């Protein structure tokens, strides 16, 4: 692992200014860029640590606060460790924030994030990779389909509602995707049922998207997040192996 430099940055979007965290190898050389999409709990020390780990593997990593329209991170106050008892109150406050991030707003922002990376000295020229967690997996999938010329790879871990029967489901962008995809589904995840898993895989297969979808047996929704009770160390390490393997193949 190489030495890492992390800094707070601001990104101008069509709707304001998004605060973000940028991590990259400390030598300053341009590296392949990864856009890391947050889970619902948002930009916080846990996600900064994850960005630092990716940067230590040789990448430039941008983690934007996708809820910036509601303020700088943290948008809602979070405990240092998120246990099941804290979740109902947190999601009561986060619910309106999450619902306000429409697909149109999210993809408008995605364009701003990708343009910012295209001009960042720490980011190498060429396409980027995406990785997303929980709600961020859906953002990664939508971004891969909305900006196919800019995305070489996209991964999603314990994502929810990726392939619903609704008319705005993220999987409906499959026909525009040119990137290679990887999804690590949580086991017995009510937000990503076996029916949704099958629908997602079928949609990607039907249009020839290179992909792999796996269920992490015994791992709960949120298994990568060390500051929550859902954290599963074994599944989290499996996620790192899968993500780094995807990046090595596509960059």
Coordinates of N, CA and C in Angstrom, one line a residue:
X1 N 0.8 -1.2 0.0 CA 0.0 0.0 0.0 C 0.9 1.2 0.0
X2 N 0.6 2.2 -0.9 CA 1.3 3.4 -0.9 C 0.8 4.5 0.0
X3 N 1.6 5.5 0.3 CA 1.2 6.6 1.1 C 0.1 7.4 0.4
X4 N -0.9 7.9 1.2 CA -2.1 8.5 0.6 C -2.3 9.9 1.1
X5 N -2.8 10.7 0.2 CA -3.2 12.1 0.6 C -4.7 12.3 0.4
X6 N -5.3 12.8 1.4 CA -6.8 13.0 1.4 C -7.1 14.5 1.6
X7 N -8.0 15.0 0.8 CA -8.4 16.4 1.0 C -9.8 16.6 0.7
X8 N -10.4 17.6 1.4 CA -11.8 18.0 1.1 C -11.8 18.9 -0.1
X9 N -12.7 18.7 -1.0 CA -12.9 19.5 -2.3 C -14.3 19.9 -2.4
X10 N -14.5 20.9 -3.2 CA -15.9 21.4 -3.6 C -16.0 21.2 -5.1
X11 N -17.2 20.8 -5.5 CA -17.5 20.6 -7.0 C -18.7 21.4 -7.4
X12 N -18.5 22.2 -8.4 CA -19.6 23.0 -8.8 C -20.6 22.2 -9.7
X13 N -21.8 22.2 -9.4 CA -22.9 21.5 -10.2 C -23.9 22.5 -10.7
X14 N -24.8 22.0 -11.5 CA -25.8 22.8 -12.0 C -26.7 23.4 -10.9
X15 N -26.8 22.7 -9.8 CA -27.7 23.1 -8.7 C -27.0 23.6 -7.5
X16 N -25.7 23.8 -7.5 CA -25.0 24.4 -6.3 C -23.6 23.9 -6.3
X17 N -23.1 23.6 -5.0 CA -21.8 23.1 -4.8 C -21.8 21.9 -3.9
X18 N -21.2 20.8 -4.4 CA -21.2 19.6 -3.7 C -19.9 19.4 -3.0
X19 N -19.9 19.2 -1.7 CA -18.7 18.9 -1.0 C -18.3 17.5 -1.2
X20 N -17.0 17.2 -1.2 CA -16.6 15.8 -1.5 C -15.2 15.6 -0.9
X21 N -14.8 14.3 -0.9 CA -13.5 13.9 -0.4 C -12.7 13.3 -1.5
X22 N -11.5 13.7 -1.7 CA -10.6 13.2 -2.7 C -9.4 12.6 -2.0
X23 N -9.1 11.3 -2.4 CA -8.0 10.6 -1.9 C -7.1 10.1 -3.1
X24 N -5.8 10.2 -3.0 CA -5.0 9.7 -4.1 C -3.6 9.4 -3.5
X25 N -2.8 8.6 -4.2 CA -1.4 8.4 -3.8 C -0.7 9.7 -3.6
X26 N 0.1 9.8 -2.5 CA 0.8 11.0 -2.1 C 1.9 11.5 -3.1
X27 N 2.3 10.6 -4.0 CA 3.4 11.0 -4.9 C 2.9 12.0 -6.0
X28 N 1.5 12.2 -6.1 CA 1.0 13.2 -7.0 C 0.9 12.8 -8.4
X29 N 1.3 11.6 -8.8 CA 1.2 11.2 -10.2 C -0.2 10.9 -10.5
X30 N -0.7 11.2 -11.7 CA -2.1 10.9 -12.1 C -2.3 9.4 -12.1
X31 N -3.5 9.1 -11.5 CA -3.8 7.7 -11.4 C -5.2 7.5 -11.9
X32 N -5.6 6.2 -12.3 CA -6.9 6.0 -12.8 C -7.9 6.4 -11.7
X33 N -9.0 7.0 -12.1 CA -10.0 7.6 -11.2 C -11.2 6.6 -10.9
X34 N -11.6 6.7 -9.6 CA -12.7 5.9 -9.2 C -13.7 6.9 -8.5
X35 N -15.0 6.9 -9.0 CA -16.0 7.7 -8.3 C -16.7 6.7 -7.4
X36 N -16.7 7.0 -6.1 CA -17.3 6.2 -5.0 C -18.6 6.8 -4.6
X37 N -19.6 6.1 -4.8 CA -21.0 6.6 -4.4 C -21.3 6.1 -3.0
X38 N -21.7 7.0 -2.2 CA -22.0 6.8 -0.8 C -23.2 5.9 -0.5
X39 N -23.4 5.4 0.7 CA -24.6 4.8 1.1 C -25.5 5.9 1.7
X40 N -26.6 5.6 2.2 CA -27.6 6.6 2.7 C -27.0 7.4 3.9
X41 N -26.2 6.8 4.7 CA -25.6 7.5 5.8 C -24.7 8.6 5.4
X42 N -24.2 8.5 4.2 CA -23.5 9.7 3.7 C -22.0 9.7 3.9
X43 N -21.4 10.8 3.4 CA -20.0 11.1 3.5 C -19.6 11.3 5.0
X44 N -18.7 10.4 5.5 CA -18.3 10.4 6.9 C -17.0 9.7 7.0
X45 N -16.4 9.5 8.2 CA -15.1 8.9 8.3 C -15.0 7.5 7.7
X46 N -16.0 6.7 7.8 CA -16.0 5.4 7.3 C -15.7 5.4 5.8
X47 N -16.4 6.2 5.0 CA -16.2 6.3 3.6 C -14.9 6.9 3.2
X48 N -14.4 7.9 4.0 CA -13.1 8.4 3.8 C -12.0 7.3 4.0
X49 N -12.2 6.5 5.0 CA -11.3 5.3 5.2 C -11.3 4.4 4.0
X50 N -12.5 4.1 3.4 CA -12.6 3.3 2.3 C -11.9 3.9 1.1
X51 N -12.1 5.2 0.9 CA -11.5 5.9 -0.2 C -9.9 5.8 -0.1
X52 N -9.5 6.0 1.2 CA -8.0 5.9 1.4 C -7.5 4.5 1.1
X53 N -8.2 3.5 1.4 CA -7.7 2.1 1.1 C -7.6 1.9 -0.4
X54 N -8.6 2.4 -1.1 CA -8.6 2.3 -2.6 C -7.4 3.1 -3.2
X55 N -7.2 4.3 -2.6 CA -6.1 5.2 -3.1 C -4.8 4.5 -2.8
X56 N -4.7 3.8 -1.7 CA -3.5 3.1 -1.3 C -3.2 1.9 -2.3
X57 N -4.2 1.5 -3.0 CA -4.0 0.5 -4.0 C -3.6 1.1 -5.4
X58 N -3.5 2.4 -5.4 CA -3.0 3.0 -6.7 C -4.1 3.8 -7.5
X59 N -5.2 4.2 -6.8 CA -6.2 4.9 -7.6 C -6.5 6.3 -7.0
X60 N -7.1 7.2 -7.8 CA -7.6 8.5 -7.3 C -9.1 8.3 -7.1
X61 N -9.5 8.6 -5.9 CA -10.9 8.3 -5.5 C -11.6 9.6 -5.1
X62 N -12.8 9.8 -5.7 CA -13.7 10.9 -5.3 C -14.9 10.4 -4.7
X63 N -15.2 10.9 -3.5 CA -16.5 10.5 -2.8 C -17.3 11.8 -2.6
X64 N -18.3 12.0 -3.4 CA -19.1 13.2 -3.3 C -20.2 13.0 -2.3
X65 N -20.6 14.1 -1.7 CA -21.8 14.2 -0.8 C -23.0 14.4 -1.8
X66 N -23.7 13.3 -2.1 CA -24.8 13.4 -3.1 C -26.0 14.1 -2.5
X67 N -26.0 14.3 -1.2 CA -27.1 15.0 -0.6 C -26.8 16.5 -0.3
X68 N -25.9 17.1 -1.1 CA -25.4 18.4 -0.9 C -26.5 19.5 -0.9
X69 N -27.5 19.2 -1.6 CA -28.6 20.2 -1.7 C -29.2 20.5 -0.3
X70 N -29.0 19.6 0.6 CA -29.5 19.7 2.0 C -28.4 20.2 3.0
X71 N -27.3 20.5 2.5 CA -26.2 20.9 3.4 C -24.9 20.1 3.2
X72 N -23.9 20.6 3.8 CA -22.6 19.8 3.8 C -22.7 18.6 4.7
X73 N -21.9 17.6 4.4 CA -21.9 16.4 5.2 C -21.3 16.7 6.6
X74 N -21.8 16.0 7.6 CA -23.0 15.1 7.6 C -24.3 15.9 7.5
X75 N -25.2 15.5 6.6 CA -26.4 16.2 6.5 C -27.3 16.0 7.7
X76 N -27.2 14.8 8.3 CA -27.9 14.5 9.6 C -26.8 14.1 10.6
X77 N -27.0 14.4 11.8 CA -26.1 13.9 12.8 C -26.1 12.4 13.0
X78 N -24.9 11.8 13.0 CA -24.7 10.4 13.1 C -23.9 10.0 14.3
X79 N -24.3 8.9 15.0 CA -23.4 8.4 16.1 C -22.1 7.8 15.5
X80 N -21.1 7.7 16.3 CA -19.9 7.1 15.8 C -20.1 5.6 15.4
X81 N -21.0 4.9 16.0 CA -21.4 3.6 15.6 C -22.9 3.5 15.5
X82 N -23.3 3.0 14.3 CA -24.8 3.0 14.0 C -25.3 1.6 14.3
X83 N -26.0 1.5 15.4 CA -26.6 0.2 15.8 C -28.1 0.2 15.4
X84 N -28.7 -1.0 15.5 CA -30.1 -1.1 15.1 C -31.0 -0.1 15.8
X85 N -30.8 0.2 17.0 CA -31.6 1.2 17.7 C -31.6 2.6 17.2
X86 N -30.5 2.9 16.6 CA -30.3 4.3 16.0 C -30.9 4.5 14.7
X87 N -31.1 3.4 13.9 CA -31.5 3.4 12.5 C -32.9 4.1 12.3
X88 N -33.9 3.7 13.1 CA -35.2 4.3 12.8 C -35.2 5.8 12.8
X89 N -34.6 6.4 13.8 CA -34.6 7.9 13.9 C -33.7 8.5 12.8
X90 N -32.6 7.8 12.4 CA -31.8 8.3 11.3 C -32.5 8.3 10.0
X91 N -33.2 7.2 9.7 CA -33.9 7.1 8.5 C -35.2 8.0 8.4
X92 N -35.7 8.3 9.6 CA -36.9 9.2 9.6 C -36.4 10.6 9.1
X93 N -35.2 10.9 9.5 CA -34.7 12.2 9.1 C -34.1 12.2 7.6
X94 N -33.6 11.0 7.3 CA -33.0 10.9 5.9 C -34.0 10.6 4.8
X95 N -35.2 10.1 5.2 CA -36.1 9.7 4.2 C -36.5 10.8 3.2
X96 N -36.8 12.0 3.6 CA -37.1 13.1 2.7 C -35.9 13.5 1.8
X97 N -34.8 13.4 2.4 CA -33.5 13.8 1.7 C -33.3 12.8 0.6
X98 N -33.4 11.5 0.9 CA -33.2 10.5 -0.1 C -34.3 10.6 -1.2
X99 N -35.5 10.8 -0.9 CA -36.6 10.9 -1.9 C -36.4 12.1 -2.8
X100 N -35.7 13.2 -2.3 CA -35.5 14.4 -3.1 C -34.5 14.2 -4.2
X101 N -33.6 13.1 -4.0 CA -32.6 12.9 -5.0 C -33.2 12.1 -6.2
X102 N -33.8 12.8 -7.1 CA -34.5 12.1 -8.2 C -33.4 11.6 -9.2
X103 N -33.7 10.6 -10.1 CA -32.8 10.2 -11.0 C -32.2 11.3 -11.9
X104 N -33.1 12.3 -12.2 CA -32.6 13.4 -13.1 C -31.6 14.2 -12.4
X105 N -31.8 14.5 -11.1 CA -30.9 15.3 -10.3 C -29.6 14.5 -10.1
X106 N -29.7 13.2 -9.8 CA -28.5 12.4 -9.6 C -27.7 12.3 -10.8
X107 N -28.3 12.2 -12.0 CA -27.4 12.0 -13.2 C -26.9 13.4 -13.7
X108 N -27.6 14.4 -13.4 CA -27.0 15.8 -13.6 C -25.8 16.0 -12.8
X109 N -25.9 15.6 -11.5 CA -24.7 15.6 -10.6 C -23.6 14.7 -11.1
X110 N -23.9 13.5 -11.6 CA -22.9 12.6 -12.0 C -22.1 13.2 -13.2
X111 N -22.8 13.9 -14.1 CA -22.0 14.6 -15.1 C -21.0 15.6 -14.6
X112 N -21.4 16.3 -13.5 CA -20.5 17.3 -12.9 C -19.3 16.6 -12.2
X113 N -19.6 15.5 -11.6 CA -18.5 14.7 -10.9 C -17.5 14.2 -11.9
X114 N -18.0 13.7 -13.0 CA -17.2 13.1 -14.1 C -16.4 14.2 -14.8
X115 N -17.0 15.4 -15.0 CA -16.2 16.5 -15.6 C -15.2 17.0 -14.6
X116 N -15.4 17.0 -13.4 CA -14.4 17.4 -12.4 C -13.2 16.5 -12.4
X117 N -13.5 15.2 -12.4 CA -12.4 14.2 -12.5 C -11.6 14.4 -13.8
X118 N -12.3 14.7 -14.9 CA -11.6 14.8 -16.2 C -10.5 15.9 -16.1
X119 N -10.7 16.9 -15.2 CA -9.8 18.0 -15.1 C -8.9 18.0 -13.9
X120 N -9.1 17.0 -13.1 CA -8.3 16.9 -11.8 C -6.9 16.4 -12.1
X121 N -5.9 17.2 -11.6 CA -4.5 16.8 -11.9 C -4.2 15.4 -11.4
X122 N -4.8 14.9 -10.3 CA -4.5 13.6 -9.7 C -5.2 12.5 -10.5
X123 N -6.0 12.8 -11.4 CA -6.7 11.7 -12.2 C -6.1 11.5 -13.5
X124 N -5.8 10.3 -13.9 CA -5.3 10.0 -15.2 C -6.4 10.2 -16.3
X125 N -5.9 10.5 -17.5 CA -6.8 10.7 -18.6 C -7.5 9.3 -18.9
X126 N -8.7 9.4 -19.5 CA -9.4 8.2 -19.8 C -10.6 8.0 -19.0
X127 N -11.3 6.9 -19.2 CA -12.5 6.6 -18.5 C -12.3 6.3 -17.0
X128 N -13.3 6.3 -16.2 CA -13.2 6.1 -14.8 C -14.0 4.8 -14.4
X129 N -13.8 4.4 -13.2 CA -14.6 3.3 -12.6 C -15.5 3.9 -11.6
X130 N -16.6 3.1 -11.3 CA -17.5 3.5 -10.3 C -17.7 2.4 -9.2
X131 N -17.9 2.7 -8.0 CA -18.3 1.7 -7.0 C -19.3 2.4 -6.1
X132 N -20.4 1.6 -5.8 CA -21.4 2.2 -5.0 C -21.9 1.2 -3.9
X133 N -22.5 1.8 -2.8 CA -22.9 1.0 -1.7 C -24.3 1.3 -1.3
X134 N -25.1 0.3 -1.0 CA -26.5 0.5 -0.7 C -27.2 1.4 -1.8
X135 N -27.7 2.5 -1.5 CA -28.3 3.4 -2.6 C -27.3 3.8 -3.6
X136 N -26.0 3.8 -3.3 CA -24.9 4.2 -4.2 C -24.8 3.2 -5.3
X137 N -25.2 1.9 -5.1 CA -25.1 0.9 -6.2 C -26.0 1.3 -7.3
X138 N -27.2 1.8 -7.0 CA -28.1 2.2 -8.0 C -27.6 3.4 -8.7
X139 N -26.9 4.3 -8.0 CA -26.3 5.5 -8.7 C -25.2 5.1 -9.6
X140 N -24.4 4.1 -9.2 CA -23.4 3.6 -10.1 C -24.0 3.0 -11.4
X141 N -25.0 2.2 -11.2 CA -25.6 1.5 -12.3 C -26.2 2.6 -13.3
X142 N -26.9 3.6 -12.8 CA -27.5 4.6 -13.6 C -26.4 5.4 -14.3
X143 N -25.3 5.7 -13.6 CA -24.2 6.5 -14.2 C -23.6 5.7 -15.3
X144 N -23.4 4.4 -15.2 CA -22.8 3.6 -16.2 C -23.6 3.7 -17.5
X145 N -24.9 3.7 -17.3 CA -25.8 3.8 -18.5 C -26.0 5.2 -19.1
X146 N -25.8 6.2 -18.2 CA -26.1 7.6 -18.7 C -24.8 8.1 -19.3
X147 N -23.6 7.7 -18.9 CA -22.4 8.2 -19.4 C -21.5 7.1 -19.8
X148 N -21.9 6.3 -20.8 CA -21.2 5.1 -21.1 C -19.8 5.4 -21.6
X149 N -19.6 6.5 -22.3 CA -18.3 6.8 -22.9 C -17.3 7.2 -21.8
X150 N -17.7 7.4 -20.6 CA -16.8 7.8 -19.5 C -16.6 6.7 -18.4
X151 N -17.3 5.6 -18.6 CA -17.2 4.6 -17.5 C -16.7 3.3 -18.1
X152 N -15.6 2.8 -17.5 CA -15.0 1.5 -17.9 C -15.5 0.4 -17.1
X153 N -15.8 0.6 -15.8 CA -16.2 -0.4 -14.9 C -17.1 0.2 -13.9
X154 N -18.0 -0.7 -13.3 CA -18.9 -0.2 -12.3 C -19.2 -1.4 -11.4
X155 N -19.2 -1.2 -10.1 CA -19.5 -2.2 -9.1 C -20.6 -1.7 -8.1
X156 N -21.4 -2.6 -7.6 CA -22.3 -2.2 -6.6 C -22.4 -3.3 -5.5
X157 N -22.4 -2.9 -4.2 CA -22.4 -3.8 -3.1 C -23.6 -3.5 -2.2
X158 N -24.2 -4.6 -1.8 CA -25.5 -4.6 -1.0 C -26.4 -3.5 -1.5
X159 N -26.6 -3.4 -2.8 CA -27.5 -2.4 -3.4 C -28.9 -2.8 -3.2
X160 N -29.8 -1.9 -3.2 CA -31.2 -2.1 -3.1 C -32.0 -1.5 -4.2
X161 N -33.1 -2.2 -4.6 CA -34.0 -1.8 -5.6 C -33.3 -1.4 -6.9
X162 N -32.5 -2.3 -7.3 CA -31.7 -2.1 -8.6 C -32.6 -2.6 -9.8
X163 N -33.5 -3.5 -9.6 CA -34.3 -4.0 -10.7 C -35.7 -4.2 -10.3
X164 N -36.4 -3.1 -10.0 CA -37.8 -3.2 -9.6 C -38.7 -3.3 -10.9
X165 N -40.0 -3.4 -10.7 CA -40.9 -3.5 -11.8 C -41.4 -2.1 -12.2
X166 N -40.9 -1.1 -11.5 CA -41.3 0.3 -11.8 C -40.7 0.9 -13.1
X167 N -41.2 1.9 -13.6 CA -40.8 2.5 -14.9 C -39.5 3.2 -14.8
X168 N -39.0 3.5 -13.6 CA -37.7 4.2 -13.5 C -36.6 3.4 -12.8
X169 N -36.8 2.1 -12.8 CA -35.8 1.2 -12.2 C -34.4 1.4 -12.8
X170 N -33.4 1.4 -12.0 CA -32.0 1.6 -12.5 C -31.6 0.6 -13.6
X171 N -32.1 -0.7 -13.5 CA -31.7 -1.7 -14.5 C -32.1 -1.4 -15.9
X172 N -33.1 -0.5 -16.1 CA -33.6 -0.2 -17.4 C -32.5 0.6 -18.3
X173 N -31.4 1.0 -17.7 CA -30.4 1.7 -18.5 C -29.4 0.6 -19.1
X174 N -29.7 -0.6 -18.9 CA -28.7 -1.7 -19.3 C -28.3 -1.6 -20.8
X175 N -29.3 -1.3 -21.6 CA -29.0 -1.3 -23.1 C -28.0 -0.2 -23.5
X176 N -27.6 0.7 -22.6 CA -26.7 1.8 -23.0 C -25.3 1.5 -22.3
X177 N -25.2 0.5 -21.5 CA -24.0 0.3 -20.8 C -22.9 -0.4 -21.6
X178 N -21.7 0.1 -21.6 CA -20.5 -0.5 -22.2 C -19.5 -1.0 -21.2
X179 N -19.6 -0.6 -20.0 CA -18.7 -1.0 -19.0 C -18.9 -2.4 -18.5
X180 N -17.9 -2.9 -17.8 CA -18.0 -4.2 -17.2 C -18.6 -4.0 -15.8
X181 N -19.5 -4.8 -15.3 CA -20.2 -4.6 -14.1 C -19.9 -5.8 -13.1
X182 N -20.0 -5.5 -11.8 CA -20.0 -6.5 -10.8 C -20.9 -6.1 -9.7
X183 N -21.7 -7.0 -9.2 CA -22.6 -6.8 -8.1 C -22.5 -7.9 -7.0
X184 N -22.3 -7.4 -5.8 CA -22.2 -8.3 -4.7 C -23.4 -8.1 -3.8
X185 N -24.4 -9.0 -4.0 CA -25.7 -8.8 -3.3 C -25.6 -9.3 -1.8
X186 N -26.3 -8.6 -0.9 CA -26.4 -9.1 0.4 C -27.4 -10.3 0.4
X187 N -27.2 -11.2 1.4 CA -28.1 -12.4 1.5 C -29.4 -12.0 2.2
X188 N -30.5 -12.5 1.7 CA -31.8 -12.3 2.3 C -32.1 -10.8 2.5
X189 N -31.8 -10.1 1.4 CA -32.0 -8.6 1.4 C -33.4 -8.3 0.9
X190 N -34.2 -7.7 1.8 CA -35.6 -7.4 1.3 C -35.6 -6.3 0.3
X191 N -34.6 -5.5 0.2 CA -34.6 -4.5 -0.9 C -34.0 -4.9 -2.2
X192 N -33.4 -6.2 -2.2 CA -32.9 -6.8 -3.4 C -33.2 -8.3 -3.4
X193 N -34.5 -8.6 -3.7 CA -35.0 -9.9 -3.6 C -34.4 -10.8 -4.7
X194 N -34.6 -12.1 -4.5 CA -34.1 -13.0 -5.6 C -34.8 -12.7 -6.9
X195 N -36.0 -12.2 -6.9 CA -36.7 -11.8 -8.2 C -36.0 -10.6 -8.8
X196 N -35.6 -9.7 -8.0 CA -34.9 -8.5 -8.5 C -33.5 -8.9 -9.0
X197 N -32.8 -9.8 -8.3 CA -31.5 -10.3 -8.7 C -31.6 -11.0 -10.1
X198 N -32.6 -11.8 -10.3 CA -32.8 -12.5 -11.6 C -33.1 -11.5 -12.7
X199 N -34.0 -10.5 -12.3 CA -34.3 -9.5 -13.3 C -33.1 -8.7 -13.8
X200 N -32.3 -8.3 -12.8 CA -31.1 -7.5 -13.2 C -30.1 -8.4 -14.0
X201 N -29.9 -9.6 -13.6 CA -28.9 -10.4 -14.4 C -29.5 -10.7 -15.8
X202 N -30.8 -10.9 -15.9 CA -31.4 -11.2 -17.2 C -31.3 -9.9 -18.1
X203 N -31.5 -8.8 -17.6 CA -31.5 -7.5 -18.4 C -30.1 -7.3 -18.9
X204 N -29.1 -7.5 -18.1 CA -27.7 -7.3 -18.5 C -27.3 -8.4 -19.5
X205 N -27.7 -9.6 -19.3 CA -27.4 -10.7 -20.2 C -28.0 -10.4 -21.6
X206 N -29.2 -10.0 -21.6 CA -30.0 -9.8 -22.8 C -29.3 -8.8 -23.8
X207 N -28.6 -7.8 -23.2 CA -28.0 -6.8 -24.1 C -26.5 -7.0 -24.2
X208 N -26.0 -8.1 -23.6 CA -24.5 -8.4 -23.8 C -23.6 -7.6 -22.9
X209 N -24.1 -7.1 -21.8 CA -23.2 -6.4 -20.8 C -22.3 -7.4 -20.1
X210 N -21.0 -7.2 -20.1 CA -20.2 -8.1 -19.3 C -20.4 -7.9 -17.8
X211 N -20.7 -8.9 -17.1 CA -21.1 -8.7 -15.7 C -21.0 -10.0 -14.9
X212 N -20.9 -9.8 -13.6 CA -21.0 -10.9 -12.6 C -21.8 -10.5 -11.5
X213 N -22.8 -11.3 -11.1 CA -23.6 -11.0 -9.9 C -23.5 -12.2 -9.0
X214 N -23.1 -11.8 -7.7 CA -22.9 -12.9 -6.7 C -23.7 -12.5 -5.4
X215 N -24.2 -13.5 -4.7 CA -24.8 -13.4 -3.4 C -23.8 -13.7 -2.4
X216 N -23.6 -12.8 -1.4 CA -22.6 -13.0 -0.3 C -23.4 -13.8 0.8
X217 N -23.3 -15.0 0.8 CA -24.0 -15.9 1.8 C -23.8 -15.4 3.2
X218 N -24.9 -15.2 3.9 CA -24.9 -14.9 5.3 C -24.6 -13.4 5.6
X219 N -24.3 -12.6 4.6 CA -23.9 -11.2 4.8 C -25.1 -10.3 4.7
X220 N -25.4 -9.5 5.7 CA -26.5 -8.6 5.7 C -26.4 -7.4 4.8
X221 N -27.5 -6.7 4.5 CA -27.4 -5.5 3.9 C -26.6 -4.5 4.7
X222 N -25.6 -3.9 4.0 CA -24.7 -3.0 4.7 C -23.4 -3.6 5.1
X223 N -23.1 -4.8 4.6 CA -22.0 -5.6 5.2 C -20.6 -5.0 5.0
X224 N -20.4 -4.0 4.2 CA -19.1 -3.3 4.0 C -18.8 -2.2 5.0
X225 N -19.9 -1.8 5.8 CA -19.8 -0.6 6.5 C -19.4 -0.8 8.0
X226 N -18.1 -0.6 8.3 CA -17.5 -1.0 9.6 C -18.1 -0.2 10.8
X227 N -18.7 1.0 10.5 CA -19.3 1.8 11.6 C -20.7 1.5 11.8
X228 N -21.2 0.3 11.3 CA -22.6 -0.1 11.5 C -22.6 -1.5 12.1
X229 N -23.8 -1.9 12.7 CA -23.9 -3.2 13.2 C -24.1 -4.3 12.1
X230 N -24.3 -3.8 10.8 CA -24.4 -4.7 9.7 C -23.0 -5.2 9.2
X231 N -22.0 -4.7 9.7 CA -20.6 -5.0 9.2 C -20.3 -6.5 9.3
X232 N -19.8 -7.1 8.2 CA -19.4 -8.5 8.2 C -18.0 -8.5 7.7
X233 N -17.0 -8.7 8.5 CA -15.6 -8.6 8.1 C -15.2 -9.5 6.9
X234 N -15.7 -10.7 6.9 CA -15.4 -11.7 5.9 C -16.0 -11.2 4.5
X235 N -17.2 -10.8 4.6 CA -17.9 -10.3 3.3 C -17.2 -9.0 2.9
X236 N -16.8 -8.1 3.8 CA -16.2 -6.9 3.4 C -14.9 -7.1 2.7
X237 N -14.1 -8.1 3.2 CA -12.8 -8.4 2.5 C -13.1 -9.0 1.2
X238 N -14.1 -9.9 1.1 CA -14.5 -10.4 -0.2 C -14.8 -9.3 -1.2
X239 N -15.5 -8.3 -0.7 CA -15.9 -7.1 -1.6 C -14.6 -6.4 -2.1
X240 N -13.6 -6.3 -1.2 CA -12.4 -5.6 -1.6 C -11.7 -6.4 -2.7
X241 N -11.6 -7.7 -2.5 CA -11.0 -8.6 -3.5 C -11.7 -8.5 -4.9
X242 N -13.0 -8.5 -4.9 CA -13.8 -8.4 -6.1 C -13.6 -7.0 -6.8
X243 N -13.7 -6.0 -6.0 CA -13.5 -4.6 -6.5 C -12.2 -4.4 -7.1
X244 N -11.1 -4.8 -6.4 CA -9.8 -4.6 -6.9 C -9.5 -5.4 -8.2
X245 N -10.1 -6.6 -8.2 CA -10.0 -7.5 -9.4 C -10.6 -6.8 -10.6
X246 N -11.8 -6.3 -10.4 CA -12.5 -5.6 -11.5 C -11.7 -4.4 -12.0
X247 N -11.1 -3.6 -11.1 CA -10.3 -2.5 -11.5 C -9.1 -2.9 -12.2
X248 N -8.4 -3.9 -11.8 CA -7.2 -4.4 -12.5 C -7.5 -4.9 -13.9
X249 N -8.7 -5.5 -14.1 CA -9.1 -6.0 -15.4 C -9.4 -4.9 -16.4
X250 N -10.0 -3.8 -15.8 CA -10.6 -2.8 -16.7 C -9.7 -1.5 -16.9
X251 N -8.8 -1.3 -16.0 CA -7.9 -0.1 -16.2 C -6.6 -0.5 -16.8

